[in-house]
Coordinates of C-alpha atoms in Angstrom, one line a residue:
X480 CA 106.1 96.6 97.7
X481 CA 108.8 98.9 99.3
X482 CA 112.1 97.0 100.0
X483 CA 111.9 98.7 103.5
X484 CA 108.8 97.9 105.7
X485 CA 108.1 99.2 109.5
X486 CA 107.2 95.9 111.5
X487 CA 105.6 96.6 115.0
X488 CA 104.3 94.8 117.7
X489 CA 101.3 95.7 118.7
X490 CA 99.8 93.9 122.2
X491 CA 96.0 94.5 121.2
X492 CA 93.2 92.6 119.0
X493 CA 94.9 93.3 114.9
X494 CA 91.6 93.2 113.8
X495 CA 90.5 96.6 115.5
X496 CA 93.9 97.6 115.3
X497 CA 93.4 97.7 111.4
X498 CA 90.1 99.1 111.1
X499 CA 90.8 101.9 113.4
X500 CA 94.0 103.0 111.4
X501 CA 92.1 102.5 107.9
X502 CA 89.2 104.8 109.2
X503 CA 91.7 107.3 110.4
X504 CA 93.8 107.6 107.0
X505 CA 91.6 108.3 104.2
X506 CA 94.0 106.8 101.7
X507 CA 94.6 103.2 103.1
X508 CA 94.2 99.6 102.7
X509 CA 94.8 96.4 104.3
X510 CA 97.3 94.6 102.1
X511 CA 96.8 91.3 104.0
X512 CA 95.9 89.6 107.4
X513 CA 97.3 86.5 108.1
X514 CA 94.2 84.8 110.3
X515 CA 94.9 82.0 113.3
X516 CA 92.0 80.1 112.7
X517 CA 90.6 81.7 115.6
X518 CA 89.0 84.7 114.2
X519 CA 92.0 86.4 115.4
X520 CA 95.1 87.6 113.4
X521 CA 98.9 87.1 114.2
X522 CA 100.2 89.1 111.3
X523 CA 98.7 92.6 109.4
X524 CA 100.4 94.4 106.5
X525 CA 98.8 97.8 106.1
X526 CA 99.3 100.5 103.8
X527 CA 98.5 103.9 105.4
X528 CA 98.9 107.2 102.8
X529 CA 101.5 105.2 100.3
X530 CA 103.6 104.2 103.9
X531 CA 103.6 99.8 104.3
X532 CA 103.3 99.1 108.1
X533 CA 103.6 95.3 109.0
X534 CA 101.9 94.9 112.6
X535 CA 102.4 91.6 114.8
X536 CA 100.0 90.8 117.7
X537 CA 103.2 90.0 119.7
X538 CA 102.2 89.9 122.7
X539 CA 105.5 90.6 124.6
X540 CA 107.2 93.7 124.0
X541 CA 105.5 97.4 124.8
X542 CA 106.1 100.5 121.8
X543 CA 107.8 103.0 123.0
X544 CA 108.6 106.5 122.0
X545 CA 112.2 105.8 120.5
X546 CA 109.9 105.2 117.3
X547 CA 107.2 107.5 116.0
X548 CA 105.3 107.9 112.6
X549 CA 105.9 111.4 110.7
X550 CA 102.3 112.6 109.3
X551 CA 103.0 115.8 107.0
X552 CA 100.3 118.2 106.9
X553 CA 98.9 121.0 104.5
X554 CA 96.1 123.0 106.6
X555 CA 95.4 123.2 110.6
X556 CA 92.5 121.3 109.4
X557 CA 94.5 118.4 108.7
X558 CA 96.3 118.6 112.1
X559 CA 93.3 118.9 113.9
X560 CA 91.9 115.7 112.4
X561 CA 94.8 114.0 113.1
X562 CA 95.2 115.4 116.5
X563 CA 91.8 114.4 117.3
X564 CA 91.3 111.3 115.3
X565 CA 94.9 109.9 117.0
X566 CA 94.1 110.9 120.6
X567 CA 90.2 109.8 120.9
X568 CA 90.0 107.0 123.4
X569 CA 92.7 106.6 125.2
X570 CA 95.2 108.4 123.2
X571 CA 97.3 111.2 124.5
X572 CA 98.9 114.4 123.3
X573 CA 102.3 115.0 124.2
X574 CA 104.3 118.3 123.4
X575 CA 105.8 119.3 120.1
X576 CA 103.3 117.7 117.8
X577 CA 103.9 114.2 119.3
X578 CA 101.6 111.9 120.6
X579 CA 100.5 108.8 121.4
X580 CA 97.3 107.0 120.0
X581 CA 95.0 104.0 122.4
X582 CA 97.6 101.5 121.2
X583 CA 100.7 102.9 122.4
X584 CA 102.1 104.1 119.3
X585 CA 103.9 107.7 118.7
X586 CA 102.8 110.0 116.0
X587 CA 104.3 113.6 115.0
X588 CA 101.5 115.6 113.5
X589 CA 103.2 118.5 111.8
X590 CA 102.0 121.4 109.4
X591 CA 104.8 121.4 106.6
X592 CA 104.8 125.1 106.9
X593 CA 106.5 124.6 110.4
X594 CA 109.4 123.0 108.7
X595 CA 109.5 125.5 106.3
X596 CA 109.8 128.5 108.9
X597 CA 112.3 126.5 111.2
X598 CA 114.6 126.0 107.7
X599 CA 114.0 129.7 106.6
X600 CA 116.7 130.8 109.2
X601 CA 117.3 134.0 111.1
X602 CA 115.7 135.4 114.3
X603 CA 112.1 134.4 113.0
X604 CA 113.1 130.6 113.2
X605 CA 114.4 131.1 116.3
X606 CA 110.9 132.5 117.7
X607 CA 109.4 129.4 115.4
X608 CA 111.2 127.1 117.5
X609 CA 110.5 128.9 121.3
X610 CA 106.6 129.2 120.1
X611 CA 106.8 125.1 119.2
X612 CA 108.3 124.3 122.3
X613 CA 105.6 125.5 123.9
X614 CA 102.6 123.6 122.2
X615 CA 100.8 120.4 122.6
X616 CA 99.0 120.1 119.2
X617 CA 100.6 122.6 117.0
X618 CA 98.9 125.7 115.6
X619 CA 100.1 127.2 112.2
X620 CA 98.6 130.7 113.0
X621 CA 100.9 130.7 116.0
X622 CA 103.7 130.0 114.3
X623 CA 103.3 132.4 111.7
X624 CA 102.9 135.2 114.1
X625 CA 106.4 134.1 115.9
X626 CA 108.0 134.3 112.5
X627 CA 106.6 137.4 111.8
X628 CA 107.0 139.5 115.0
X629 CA 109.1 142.3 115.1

């Protein structure tokens, strides 16, 4: 167990909260689920790609986007999936990479290859960062082209 966990409150049914983020993220598991007696859960620890997530049904408070998850990706395949997996059914995109899935909770979807290009400095970062600025979902092939125009 990591020393340092991410605790949210999530104001929705844990049980579908879990199973939709587990279907999502290939690599995942539900760690444990503390049950009310209900059939209902107050408390869920997940583990999502090697990252522990500890989600309350609190009830009270909303998420908002002063706190998003980082999801590093190889391919545009892997962004699309994510992209598409994270906004289906209520989620919505946002600009940058960023958006927000049916629960309310911010995700940055982002080829590593972006960071890579933004870091590379020079002139083709800059036209990295105007062509980023500019998207939704973010497209690699985009970005390369900016990097690489003359």
């Amino acid at each position: 167990m990591k020393k340092i966990t991410p605790f949210l409150w999530i104001n929705a049914n844990l049980k579908e909260v879990m199973e939709y983020y587990t279907s999502i993220f290939k690599n995942s598991k539900i760690t444990s689920a503390h049950e009310m007696g209900d059939g209902s859960f107050m408390t869920v620890s997940l583990e999502l790609e090697g990252q522990h997530l500890m989600l309350l049904n609190g009830g009270q408070f909303e998420l908002n986007d002063s706190f998003s998850l980082f999801v590093r990706c190889e391919t545009q395949q892997e962004v699309d999936y994510y992209w598409s997996s994270l906004t289906a059914n209520g989620g919505s995109e946002s600009m940058c990479g960023w958006l927000k899935d049916k629960y309310g909770l911010s995700w940055q979807i982002i080829p590593n290859v972006l960071m890579e290009l933004m870091s590379a400095g020079g002139e083709g970062s800059k036209r990295v960062m105007q062509a980023m600025m500019q998207m939704r979902k973010i497209e690699i092939s985009k970005l390369e082209e900016a990097y690489n125009a003359k």
